[in-house]
Coordinates of C-alpha atoms in Angstrom, one line a residue:
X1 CA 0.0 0.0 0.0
X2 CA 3.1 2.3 0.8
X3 CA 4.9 1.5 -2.2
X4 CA 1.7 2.2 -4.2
X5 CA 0.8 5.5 -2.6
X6 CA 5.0 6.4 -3.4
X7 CA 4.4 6.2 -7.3
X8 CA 1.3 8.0 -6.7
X9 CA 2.9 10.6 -5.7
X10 CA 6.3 10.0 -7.6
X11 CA 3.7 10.6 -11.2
X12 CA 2.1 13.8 -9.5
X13 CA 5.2 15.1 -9.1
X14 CA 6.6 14.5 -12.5
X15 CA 3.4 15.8 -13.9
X16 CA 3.3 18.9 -12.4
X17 CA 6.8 19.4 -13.5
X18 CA 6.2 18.8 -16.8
X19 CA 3.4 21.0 -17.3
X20 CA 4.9 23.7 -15.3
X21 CA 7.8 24.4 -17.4
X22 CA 5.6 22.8 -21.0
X23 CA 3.4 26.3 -19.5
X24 CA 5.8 28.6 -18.9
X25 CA 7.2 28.2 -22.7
X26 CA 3.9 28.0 -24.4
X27 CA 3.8 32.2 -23.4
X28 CA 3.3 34.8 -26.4
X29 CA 7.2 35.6 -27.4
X30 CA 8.4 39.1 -25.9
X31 CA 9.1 42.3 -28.9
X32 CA 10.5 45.1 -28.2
X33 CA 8.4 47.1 -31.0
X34 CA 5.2 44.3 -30.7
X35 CA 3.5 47.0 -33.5
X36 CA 6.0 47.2 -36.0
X37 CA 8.5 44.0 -36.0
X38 CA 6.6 41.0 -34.3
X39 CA 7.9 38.1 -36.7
X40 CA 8.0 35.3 -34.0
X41 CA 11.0 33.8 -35.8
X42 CA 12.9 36.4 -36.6
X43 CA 11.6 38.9 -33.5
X44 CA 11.7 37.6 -30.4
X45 CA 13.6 38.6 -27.7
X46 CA 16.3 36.2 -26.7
X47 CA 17.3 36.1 -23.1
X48 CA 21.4 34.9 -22.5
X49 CA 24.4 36.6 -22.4
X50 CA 27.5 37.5 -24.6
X51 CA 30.6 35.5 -24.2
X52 CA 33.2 36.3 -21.3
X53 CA 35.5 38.9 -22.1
X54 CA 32.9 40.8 -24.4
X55 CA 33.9 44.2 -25.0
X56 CA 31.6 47.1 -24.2
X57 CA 32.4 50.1 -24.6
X58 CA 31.0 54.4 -25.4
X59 CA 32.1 56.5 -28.0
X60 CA 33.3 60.4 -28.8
X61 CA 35.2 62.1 -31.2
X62 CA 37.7 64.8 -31.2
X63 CA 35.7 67.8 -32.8
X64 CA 32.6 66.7 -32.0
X65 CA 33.7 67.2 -28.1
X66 CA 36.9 68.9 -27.5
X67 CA 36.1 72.4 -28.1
X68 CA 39.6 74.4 -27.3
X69 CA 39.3 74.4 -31.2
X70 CA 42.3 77.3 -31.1
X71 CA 44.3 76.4 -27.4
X72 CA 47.3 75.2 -27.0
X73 CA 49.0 75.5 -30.2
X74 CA 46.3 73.2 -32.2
X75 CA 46.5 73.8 -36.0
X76 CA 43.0 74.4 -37.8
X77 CA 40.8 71.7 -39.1
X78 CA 38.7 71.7 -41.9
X79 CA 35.9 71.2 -40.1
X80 CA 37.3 74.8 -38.1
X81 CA 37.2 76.2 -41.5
X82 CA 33.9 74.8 -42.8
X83 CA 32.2 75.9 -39.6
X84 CA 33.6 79.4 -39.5
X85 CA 33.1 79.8 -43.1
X86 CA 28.9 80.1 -42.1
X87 CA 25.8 79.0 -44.7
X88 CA 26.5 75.3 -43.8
X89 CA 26.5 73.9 -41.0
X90 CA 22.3 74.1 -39.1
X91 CA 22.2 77.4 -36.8
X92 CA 25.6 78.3 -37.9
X93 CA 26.6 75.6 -35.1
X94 CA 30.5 75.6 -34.4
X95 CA 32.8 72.9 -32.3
X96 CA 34.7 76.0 -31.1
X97 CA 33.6 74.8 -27.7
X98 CA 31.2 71.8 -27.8
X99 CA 31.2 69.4 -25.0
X100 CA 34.6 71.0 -23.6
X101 CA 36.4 67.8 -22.9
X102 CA 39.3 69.3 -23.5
X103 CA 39.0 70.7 -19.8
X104 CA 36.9 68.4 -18.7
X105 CA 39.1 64.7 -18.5
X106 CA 38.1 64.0 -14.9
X107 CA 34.3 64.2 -15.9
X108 CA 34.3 62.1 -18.9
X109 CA 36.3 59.8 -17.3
X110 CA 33.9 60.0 -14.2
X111 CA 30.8 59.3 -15.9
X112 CA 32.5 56.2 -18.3
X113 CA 33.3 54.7 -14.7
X114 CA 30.0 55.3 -13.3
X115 CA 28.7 53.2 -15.9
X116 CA 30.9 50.3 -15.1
X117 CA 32.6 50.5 -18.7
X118 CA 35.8 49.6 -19.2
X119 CA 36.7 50.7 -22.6
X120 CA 36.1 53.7 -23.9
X121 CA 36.4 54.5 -28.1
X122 CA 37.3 58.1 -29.0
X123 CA 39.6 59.8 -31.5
X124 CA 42.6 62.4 -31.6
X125 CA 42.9 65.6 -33.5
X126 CA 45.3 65.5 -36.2
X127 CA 46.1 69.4 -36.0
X128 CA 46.1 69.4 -31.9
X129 CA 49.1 66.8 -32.0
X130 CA 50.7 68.1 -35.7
X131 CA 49.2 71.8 -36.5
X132 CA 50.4 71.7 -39.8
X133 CA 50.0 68.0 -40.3
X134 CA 53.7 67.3 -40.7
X135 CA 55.8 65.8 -38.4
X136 CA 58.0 69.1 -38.8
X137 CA 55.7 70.8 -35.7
X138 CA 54.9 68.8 -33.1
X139 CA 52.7 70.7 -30.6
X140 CA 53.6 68.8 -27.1
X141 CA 50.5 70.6 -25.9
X142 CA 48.0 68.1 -27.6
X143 CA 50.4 65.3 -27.4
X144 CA 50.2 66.0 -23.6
X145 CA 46.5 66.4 -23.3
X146 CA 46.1 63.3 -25.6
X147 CA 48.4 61.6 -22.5
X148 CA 46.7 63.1 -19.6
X149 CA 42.9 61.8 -21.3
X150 CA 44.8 58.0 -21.4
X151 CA 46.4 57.8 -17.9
X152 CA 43.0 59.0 -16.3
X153 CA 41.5 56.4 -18.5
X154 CA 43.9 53.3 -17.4
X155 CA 43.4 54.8 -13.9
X156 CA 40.1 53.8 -13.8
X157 CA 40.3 50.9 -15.3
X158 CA 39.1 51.5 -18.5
X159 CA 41.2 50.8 -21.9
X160 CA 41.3 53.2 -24.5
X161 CA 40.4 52.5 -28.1
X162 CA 41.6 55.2 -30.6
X163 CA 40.7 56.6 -33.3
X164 CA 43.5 58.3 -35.8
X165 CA 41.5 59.8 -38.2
X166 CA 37.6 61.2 -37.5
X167 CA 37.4 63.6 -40.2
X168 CA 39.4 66.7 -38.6
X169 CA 41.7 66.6 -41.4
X170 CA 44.9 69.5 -41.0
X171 CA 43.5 72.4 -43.0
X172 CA 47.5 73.0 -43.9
X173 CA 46.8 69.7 -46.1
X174 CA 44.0 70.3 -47.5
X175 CA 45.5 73.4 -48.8
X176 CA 47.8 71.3 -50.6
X177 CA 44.7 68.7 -51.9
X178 CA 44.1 67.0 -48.6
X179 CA 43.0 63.4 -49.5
X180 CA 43.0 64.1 -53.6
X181 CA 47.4 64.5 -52.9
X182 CA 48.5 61.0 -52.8
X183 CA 51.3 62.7 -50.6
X184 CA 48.9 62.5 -47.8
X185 CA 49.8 58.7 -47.6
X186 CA 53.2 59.3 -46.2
X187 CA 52.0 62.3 -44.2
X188 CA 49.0 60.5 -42.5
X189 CA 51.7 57.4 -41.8
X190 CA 54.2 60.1 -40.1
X191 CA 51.0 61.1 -38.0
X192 CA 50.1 57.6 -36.9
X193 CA 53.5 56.7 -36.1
X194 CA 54.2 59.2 -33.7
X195 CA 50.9 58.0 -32.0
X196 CA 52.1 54.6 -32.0
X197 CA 55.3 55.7 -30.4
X198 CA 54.2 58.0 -27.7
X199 CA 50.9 56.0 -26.6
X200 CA 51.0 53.1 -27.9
X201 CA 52.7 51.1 -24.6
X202 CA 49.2 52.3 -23.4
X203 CA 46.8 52.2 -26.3
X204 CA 46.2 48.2 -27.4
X205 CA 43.6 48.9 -29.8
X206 CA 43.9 51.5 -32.9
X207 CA 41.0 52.3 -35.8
X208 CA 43.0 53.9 -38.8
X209 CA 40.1 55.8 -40.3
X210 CA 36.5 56.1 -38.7
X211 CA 33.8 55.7 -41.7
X212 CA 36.2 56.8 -44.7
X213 CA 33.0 56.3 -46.9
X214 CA 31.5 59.4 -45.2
X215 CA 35.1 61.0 -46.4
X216 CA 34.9 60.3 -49.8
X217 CA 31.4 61.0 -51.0
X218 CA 30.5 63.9 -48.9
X219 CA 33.4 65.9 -48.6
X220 CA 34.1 65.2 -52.2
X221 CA 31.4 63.9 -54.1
X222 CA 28.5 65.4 -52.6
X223 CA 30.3 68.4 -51.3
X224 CA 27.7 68.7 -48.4
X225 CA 30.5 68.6 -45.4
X226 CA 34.4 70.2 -45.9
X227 CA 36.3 70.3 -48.4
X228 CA 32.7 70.8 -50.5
X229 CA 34.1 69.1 -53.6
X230 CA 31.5 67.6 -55.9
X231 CA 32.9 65.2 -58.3
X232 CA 31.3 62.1 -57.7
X233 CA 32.2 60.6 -60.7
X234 CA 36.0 60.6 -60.2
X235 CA 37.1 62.4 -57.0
X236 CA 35.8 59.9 -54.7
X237 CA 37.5 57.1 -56.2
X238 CA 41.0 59.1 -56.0
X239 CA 39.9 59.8 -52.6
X240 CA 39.2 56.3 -51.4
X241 CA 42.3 54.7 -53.1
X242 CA 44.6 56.7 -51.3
X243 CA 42.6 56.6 -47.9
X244 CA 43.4 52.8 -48.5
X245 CA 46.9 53.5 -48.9
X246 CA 47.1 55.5 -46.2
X247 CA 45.4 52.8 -44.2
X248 CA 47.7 50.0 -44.9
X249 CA 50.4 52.3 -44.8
X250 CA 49.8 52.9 -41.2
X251 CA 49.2 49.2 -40.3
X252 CA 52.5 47.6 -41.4
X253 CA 54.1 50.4 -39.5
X254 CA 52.6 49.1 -36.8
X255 CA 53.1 45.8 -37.9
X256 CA 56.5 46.1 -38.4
X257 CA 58.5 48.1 -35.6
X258 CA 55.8 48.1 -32.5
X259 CA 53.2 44.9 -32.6
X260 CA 55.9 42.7 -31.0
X261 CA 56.5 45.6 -27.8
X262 CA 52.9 46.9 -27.9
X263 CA 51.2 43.5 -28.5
X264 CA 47.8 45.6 -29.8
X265 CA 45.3 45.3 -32.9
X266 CA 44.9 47.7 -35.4
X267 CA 41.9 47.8 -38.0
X268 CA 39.4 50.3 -39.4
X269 CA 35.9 51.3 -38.8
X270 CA 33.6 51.2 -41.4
X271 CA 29.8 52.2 -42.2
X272 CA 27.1 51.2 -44.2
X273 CA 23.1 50.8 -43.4
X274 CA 21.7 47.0 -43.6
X275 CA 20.8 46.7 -47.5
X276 CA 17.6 44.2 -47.2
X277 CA 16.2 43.0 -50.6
X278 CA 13.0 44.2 -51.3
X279 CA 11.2 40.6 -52.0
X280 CA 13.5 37.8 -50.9
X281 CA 12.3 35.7 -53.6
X282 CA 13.4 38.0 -56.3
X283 CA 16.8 36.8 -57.1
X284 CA 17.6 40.0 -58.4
X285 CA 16.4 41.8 -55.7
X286 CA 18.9 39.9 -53.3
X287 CA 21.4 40.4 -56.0
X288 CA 20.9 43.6 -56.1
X289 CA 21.4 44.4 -51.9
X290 CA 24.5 43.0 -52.4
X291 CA 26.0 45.1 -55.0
X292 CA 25.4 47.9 -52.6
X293 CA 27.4 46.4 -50.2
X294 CA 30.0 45.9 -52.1
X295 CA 29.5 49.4 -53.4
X296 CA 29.9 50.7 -49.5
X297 CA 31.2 48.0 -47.5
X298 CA 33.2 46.4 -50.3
X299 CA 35.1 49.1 -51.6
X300 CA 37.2 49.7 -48.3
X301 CA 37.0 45.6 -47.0
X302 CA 37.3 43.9 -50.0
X303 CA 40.9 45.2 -50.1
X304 CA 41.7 44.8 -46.7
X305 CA 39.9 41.7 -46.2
X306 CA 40.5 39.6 -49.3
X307 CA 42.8 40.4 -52.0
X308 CA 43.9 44.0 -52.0
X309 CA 41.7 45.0 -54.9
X310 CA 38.0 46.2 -55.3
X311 CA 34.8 44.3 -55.6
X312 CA 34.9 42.7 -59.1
X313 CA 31.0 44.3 -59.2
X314 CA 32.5 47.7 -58.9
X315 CA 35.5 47.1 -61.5
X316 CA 33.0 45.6 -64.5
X317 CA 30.2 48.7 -62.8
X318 CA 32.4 51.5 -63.8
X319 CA 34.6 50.7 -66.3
X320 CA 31.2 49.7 -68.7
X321 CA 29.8 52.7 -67.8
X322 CA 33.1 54.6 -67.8
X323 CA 33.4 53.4 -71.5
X324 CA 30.1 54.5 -72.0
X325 CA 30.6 57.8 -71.1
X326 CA 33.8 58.2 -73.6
X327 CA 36.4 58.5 -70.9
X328 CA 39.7 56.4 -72.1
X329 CA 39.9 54.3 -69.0
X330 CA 38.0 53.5 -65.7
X331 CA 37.3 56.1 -63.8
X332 CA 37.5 53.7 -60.9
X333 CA 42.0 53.7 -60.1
X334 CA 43.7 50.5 -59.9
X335 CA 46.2 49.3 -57.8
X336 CA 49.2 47.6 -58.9
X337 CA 50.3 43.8 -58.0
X338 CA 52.4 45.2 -55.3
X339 CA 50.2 47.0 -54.1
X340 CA 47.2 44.8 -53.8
X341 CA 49.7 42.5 -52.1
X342 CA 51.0 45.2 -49.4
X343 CA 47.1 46.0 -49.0
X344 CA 46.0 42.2 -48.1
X345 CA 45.7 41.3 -45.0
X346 CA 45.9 44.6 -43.4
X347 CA 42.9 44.6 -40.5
X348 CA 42.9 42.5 -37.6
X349 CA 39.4 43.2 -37.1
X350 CA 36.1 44.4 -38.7
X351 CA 35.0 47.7 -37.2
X352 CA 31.5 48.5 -37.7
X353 CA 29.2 51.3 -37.2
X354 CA 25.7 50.7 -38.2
X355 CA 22.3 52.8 -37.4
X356 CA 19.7 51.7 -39.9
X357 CA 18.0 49.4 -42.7
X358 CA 17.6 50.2 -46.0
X359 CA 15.2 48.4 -48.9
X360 CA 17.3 47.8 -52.5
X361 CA 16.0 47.2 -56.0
X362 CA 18.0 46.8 -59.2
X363 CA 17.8 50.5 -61.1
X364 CA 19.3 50.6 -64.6
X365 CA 20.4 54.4 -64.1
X366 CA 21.5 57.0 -67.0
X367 CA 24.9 56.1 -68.1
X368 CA 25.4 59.8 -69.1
X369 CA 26.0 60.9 -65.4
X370 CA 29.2 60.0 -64.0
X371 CA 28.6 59.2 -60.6
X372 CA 29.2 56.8 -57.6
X373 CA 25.5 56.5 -56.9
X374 CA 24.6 55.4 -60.6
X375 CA 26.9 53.5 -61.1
X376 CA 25.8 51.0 -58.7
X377 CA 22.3 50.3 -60.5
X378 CA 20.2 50.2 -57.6
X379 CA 17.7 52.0 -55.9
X380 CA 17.0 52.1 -52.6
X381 CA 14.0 53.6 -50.0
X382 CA 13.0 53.0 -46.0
X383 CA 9.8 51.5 -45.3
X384 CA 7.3 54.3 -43.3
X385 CA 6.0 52.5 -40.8
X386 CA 9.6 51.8 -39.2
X387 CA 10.1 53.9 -36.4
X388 CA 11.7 57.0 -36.7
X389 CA 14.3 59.4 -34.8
X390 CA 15.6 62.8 -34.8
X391 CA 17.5 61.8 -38.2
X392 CA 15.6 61.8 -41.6
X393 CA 18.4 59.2 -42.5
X394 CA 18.0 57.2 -39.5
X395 CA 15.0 54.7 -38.7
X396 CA 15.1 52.0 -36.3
X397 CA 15.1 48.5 -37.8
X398 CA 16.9 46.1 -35.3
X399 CA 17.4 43.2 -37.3
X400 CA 19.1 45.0 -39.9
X401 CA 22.3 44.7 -37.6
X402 CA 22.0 40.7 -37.1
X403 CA 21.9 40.4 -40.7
X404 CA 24.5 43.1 -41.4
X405 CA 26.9 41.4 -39.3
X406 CA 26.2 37.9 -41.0
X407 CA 27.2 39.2 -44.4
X408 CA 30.5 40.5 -43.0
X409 CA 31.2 37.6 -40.9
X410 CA 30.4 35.1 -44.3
X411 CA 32.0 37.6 -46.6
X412 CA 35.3 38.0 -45.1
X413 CA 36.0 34.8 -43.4
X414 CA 34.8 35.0 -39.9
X415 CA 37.1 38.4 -38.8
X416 CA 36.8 39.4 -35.5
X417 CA 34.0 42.0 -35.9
X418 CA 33.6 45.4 -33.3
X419 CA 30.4 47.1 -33.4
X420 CA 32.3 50.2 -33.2
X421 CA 29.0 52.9 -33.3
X422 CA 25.4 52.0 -33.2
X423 CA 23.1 54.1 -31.2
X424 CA 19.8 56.9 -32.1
X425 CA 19.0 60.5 -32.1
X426 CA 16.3 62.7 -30.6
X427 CA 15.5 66.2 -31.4
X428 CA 16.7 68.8 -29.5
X429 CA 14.9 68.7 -26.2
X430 CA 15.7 68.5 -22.7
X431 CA 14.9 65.0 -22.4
X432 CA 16.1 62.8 -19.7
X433 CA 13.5 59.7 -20.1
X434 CA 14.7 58.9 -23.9
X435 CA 12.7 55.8 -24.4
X436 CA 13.5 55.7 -27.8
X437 CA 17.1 55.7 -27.2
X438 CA 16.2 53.1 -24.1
X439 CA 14.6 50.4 -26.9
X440 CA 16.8 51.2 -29.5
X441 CA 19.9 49.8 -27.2
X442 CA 17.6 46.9 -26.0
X443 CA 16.8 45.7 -29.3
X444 CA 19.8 46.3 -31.3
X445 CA 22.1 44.8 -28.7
X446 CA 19.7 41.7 -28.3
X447 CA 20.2 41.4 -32.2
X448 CA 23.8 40.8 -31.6
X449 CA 23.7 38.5 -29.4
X450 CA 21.5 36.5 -31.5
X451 CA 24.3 36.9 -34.3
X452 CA 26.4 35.3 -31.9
X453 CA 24.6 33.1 -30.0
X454 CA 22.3 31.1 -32.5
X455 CA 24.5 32.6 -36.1
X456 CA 27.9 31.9 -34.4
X457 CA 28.9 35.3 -35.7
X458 CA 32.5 36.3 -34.3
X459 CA 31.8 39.4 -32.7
X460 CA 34.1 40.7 -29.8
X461 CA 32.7 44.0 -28.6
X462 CA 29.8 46.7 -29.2
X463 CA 30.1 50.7 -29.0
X464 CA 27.5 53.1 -27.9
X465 CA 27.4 55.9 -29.8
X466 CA 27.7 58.6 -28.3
X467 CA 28.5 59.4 -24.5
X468 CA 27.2 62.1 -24.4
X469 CA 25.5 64.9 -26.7
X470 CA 27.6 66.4 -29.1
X471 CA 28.3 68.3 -32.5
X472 CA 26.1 66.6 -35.4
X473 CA 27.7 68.0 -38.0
X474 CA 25.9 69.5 -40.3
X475 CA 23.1 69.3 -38.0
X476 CA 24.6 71.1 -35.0
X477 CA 23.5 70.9 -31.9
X478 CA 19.7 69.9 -33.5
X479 CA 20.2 66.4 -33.1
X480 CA 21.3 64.4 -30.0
X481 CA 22.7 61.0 -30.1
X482 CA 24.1 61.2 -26.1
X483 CA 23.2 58.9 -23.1
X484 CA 24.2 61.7 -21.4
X485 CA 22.3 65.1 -21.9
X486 CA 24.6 68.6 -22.1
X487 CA 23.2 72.0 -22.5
X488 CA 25.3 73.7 -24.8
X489 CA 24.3 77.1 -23.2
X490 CA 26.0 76.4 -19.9
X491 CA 29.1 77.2 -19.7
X492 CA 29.8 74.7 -17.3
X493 CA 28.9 71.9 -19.9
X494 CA 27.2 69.5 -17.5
X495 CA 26.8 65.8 -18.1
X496 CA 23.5 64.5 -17.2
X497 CA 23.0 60.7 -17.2
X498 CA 19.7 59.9 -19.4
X499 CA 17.2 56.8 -18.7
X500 CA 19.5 55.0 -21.8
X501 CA 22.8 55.6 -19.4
X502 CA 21.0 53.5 -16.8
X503 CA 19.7 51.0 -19.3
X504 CA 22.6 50.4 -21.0
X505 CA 24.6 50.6 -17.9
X506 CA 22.7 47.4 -16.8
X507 CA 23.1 45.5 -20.2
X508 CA 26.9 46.1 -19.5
X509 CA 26.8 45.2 -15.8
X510 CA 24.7 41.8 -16.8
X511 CA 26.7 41.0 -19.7
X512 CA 24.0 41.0 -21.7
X513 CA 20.0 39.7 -21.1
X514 CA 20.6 36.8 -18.0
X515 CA 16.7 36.5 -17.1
X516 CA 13.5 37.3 -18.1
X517 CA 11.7 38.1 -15.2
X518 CA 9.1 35.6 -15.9
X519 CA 10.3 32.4 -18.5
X520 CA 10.2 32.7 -22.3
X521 CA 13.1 31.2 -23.3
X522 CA 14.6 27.8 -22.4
X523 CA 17.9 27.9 -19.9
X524 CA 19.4 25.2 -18.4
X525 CA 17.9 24.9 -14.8
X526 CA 14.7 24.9 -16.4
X527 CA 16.0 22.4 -19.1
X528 CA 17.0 19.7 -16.0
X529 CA 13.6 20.3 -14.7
X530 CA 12.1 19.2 -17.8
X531 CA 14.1 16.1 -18.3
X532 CA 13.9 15.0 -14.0
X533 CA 10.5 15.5 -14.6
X534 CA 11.1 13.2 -17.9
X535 CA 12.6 10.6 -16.1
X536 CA 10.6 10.0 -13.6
X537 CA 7.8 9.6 -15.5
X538 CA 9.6 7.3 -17.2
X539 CA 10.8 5.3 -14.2
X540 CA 6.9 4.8 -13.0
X541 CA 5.7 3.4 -15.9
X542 CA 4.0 6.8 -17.7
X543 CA 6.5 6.9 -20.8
X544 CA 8.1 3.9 -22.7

């Protein structure tokens, strides 16, 4: 009678084990945006974390922050000039003083501890180290500050991740052509070395050029930021080449006389939106999304990453239409068999900065025009009902970065991928609960770590962009990317942490999404429930 009352209970309590947890995971999935993205397969929020030794880590840049633009003995930018100049820049904005890091260290340093990072990405000024952008003037004023900025950093246990170049090119070498003078190579390769030399026993990881797409085609082929040059047709591609010769320059510098003392990584950082086919089962649509990665992406990483020449897409692309348009050769350069061999192989990892999705359709354009945008043969539009931000160029479409990052990590053999930007404005309001800026992290980081966890993606780290509110650009002080809020019409510059701070402070602290509060998604204590509760069900005769 005891024995029989023992199973009784034994089946009970498998039972109610079994439903319990069979329960729990028959629960609607959780979305972030339940109105606009809500595909159960390709939406739902995953609950884990990223692997040990994930690198997390918030992002500045030089002009965008500094301010001081004249102290010191730094050299003028062309960003200085551009801004000074008036008519281009929204509310004739200037970085003359921005964010004022460069007297605030201890505070930026104070608020990257507060939110238990411990990395922090930003970028040095050209002219503040080399005012004249030769290594003829060196102004020990900026290499100082530059110094100072890293040993508060180390202090506090965080590592620093710079940036050489982020678009505050010498205005001394622009005079002379700036990135159109293939001269710049060895100048920019002067510049990086005395970086490597004087920080590198303290700096481990370097980004050449931060988005050298945004360089070439609007600075020179849109002419919409400095210097204003629009030839789209052929300046960019001048541009680009030698940005990639400066870039691989600078790397076997490194590689050569300091990667054995230093023991760091180099790479570069590179943009481009997600480019989603319009209809997936359009092979020419998908055919199509590609060609504009190789068009953006491509055209710096196929280089770097494969065989030190462009995309074949973009050779046959522009020297059909090149033809076309009577010119006697491509307008796209070419490098020679040396050179593609000195360019191989020269990026230890993929940095990445992403922000949005983008539809692409095949587009047979007017071969008349000689431009970079026609001559990729696509077009290309964002759907309305994704949600929007304070950029007209930037809507929020998380899962444009999960499948960003699996093209890269397929299309250039598994490189060790940073997300070096990814973040979302607001307009310019005094907003501290940014919820927009609060999902955007949630979801877009969550996408990541299903690129790594379920895609086996190799991706080592993700950057918030930005720290705090800064410059825009050309949009001034109208936009605001920051986790941090500043009012730019106190002179004392105050940071002020924002709801995102907090949330993204917690995503760091956790390591990712650990729990669910309730259970949605299988983990392994609830995985040994489910099979004791299998087993004894088993053992008493319920399962054979």
């Amino acid at each position: 009678m005891a024995e029989a009352t023992s199973i009784k209970i034994l089946k009970c309590f498998a039972i109610v084990l079994v439903l319990t947890v069979t329960c729990a995971y028959s629960q609607e999935p959780e979305f972030v945006y339940p109105d606009v993205f809500n595909d159960p397969e390709r939406d739902a929020f995953l609950y884990g974390t990223f692997p040990e030794g994930f690198v997390w880590s918030s992002a500045t840049s030089s002009y965008q922050i500094e301010g001081a633009w004249d102290e010191d003995g730094k050299g003028k930018s062309i960003w200085d000039t551009w801004t000074h100049e008036g008519g281009h820049v929204k509310n004739d904005d200037t970085g003359d003083v921005a964010c004022d890091s460069y007297h605030k260290i201890k505070e930026d340093v104070s608020i990257l501890k507060e939110m238990g990072l411990h990395h922090y990405r930003f970028s040095f000024s050209w002219p503040r180290i080399l005012p004249d952008g030769t290594i003829n003037n060196i102004n020990e004023k900026g290499v100082e500050y530059y110094s100072n900025l890293i040993d508060a950093l180390l202090e506090a246990d965080i590592k620093p991740m710079v940036t050489l170049f982020h678009w505050d090119l010498p205005q001394a070498l622009d005079d002379f052509g700036g990135w159109t003078n293939e001269s710049i190579v060895g100048l920019f390769n002067d510049y990086a070395n005395l970086c490597f030399e004087r920080y590198g026993s303290r700096v481990k990881f370097w980004i050449t050029f931060n988005e050298p797409w945004i360089v070439s085609l609007l600075g020179y082929g849109a002419g919409t930021w400095p210097p204003g040059i629009t030839e789209p047709g052929t300046t960019v591609y001048i541009v680009t080449h030698n940005i990639i010769k400066s870039h691989a320059k600078a790397w076997h510098t490194y590689d050569d006389n300091y990667r054995e003392s230093q023991d760091g990584l180099i790479g570069i950082t590179l943009n481009s939106d997600h480019m989603e086919p319009f209809n997936m089962s359009k092979p020419d649509d998908i055919v199509a999304a590609d060609r504009v990665l190789q068009f953006q992406l491509g055209w710096f990483a196929h280089p770097i990453y494969i065989n030190g020449d462009y995309p074949q897409i973009m050779k046959e692309n522009i020297a059909y239409k090149s033809a076309m348009q009577n010119y006697s050769q491509s307008r796209l350069p070419e490098f020679t068999a040396e050179e593609k061999l000195y360019i191989k192989g020269t990026g230890d990892f993929f940095g990445l900065n992403h922000y949005t999705t983008t539809y692409a359709v095949t587009s047979l354009t007017d071969t008349d025009e000689a431009s970079y945008w026609t001559d990729q043969n696509i077009a290309s539009w964002k759907d309305e009902a994704w949600p929007k931000s304070g950029s007209d160029w930037l809507q929020v479409v998380p899962w444009g970065l999960r499948h960003l990052v699996n093209w890269i990590d397929n299309e250039y053999g598994g490189i060790p991928i940073y997300v070096t930007e990814n973040g979302v404005s607001t307009h310019d309001v005094y907003e501290l609960d940014d919820v927009i800026r609060q999902k955007y992290y949630r979801s877009y980081i969550n996408e990541l770590l299903k690129a790594i966890t379920i895609d086996n993606c190799n991706v080592k780290g993700y950057t918030a962009w930005s720290l705090m509110d800064n410059f825009e650009w050309a949009s001034g002080y109208s936009e605001r990317f920051g986790i941090h809020y500043v009012d730019f019409n106190d002179d004392e510059r105050k940071r002020i942490p924002k709801k995102s701070a907090e949330t993204y402070a917690k995503i760091v602290a956790d390591n990712g999404f650990p729990s669910s509060g309730g259970m949605r998604s299988i983990g392994c204590v609830q995985l040994t429930i489910l099979a004791v509760g299998l087993s004894l069900l088993s053992s008493v005769g319920l399962m054979v």
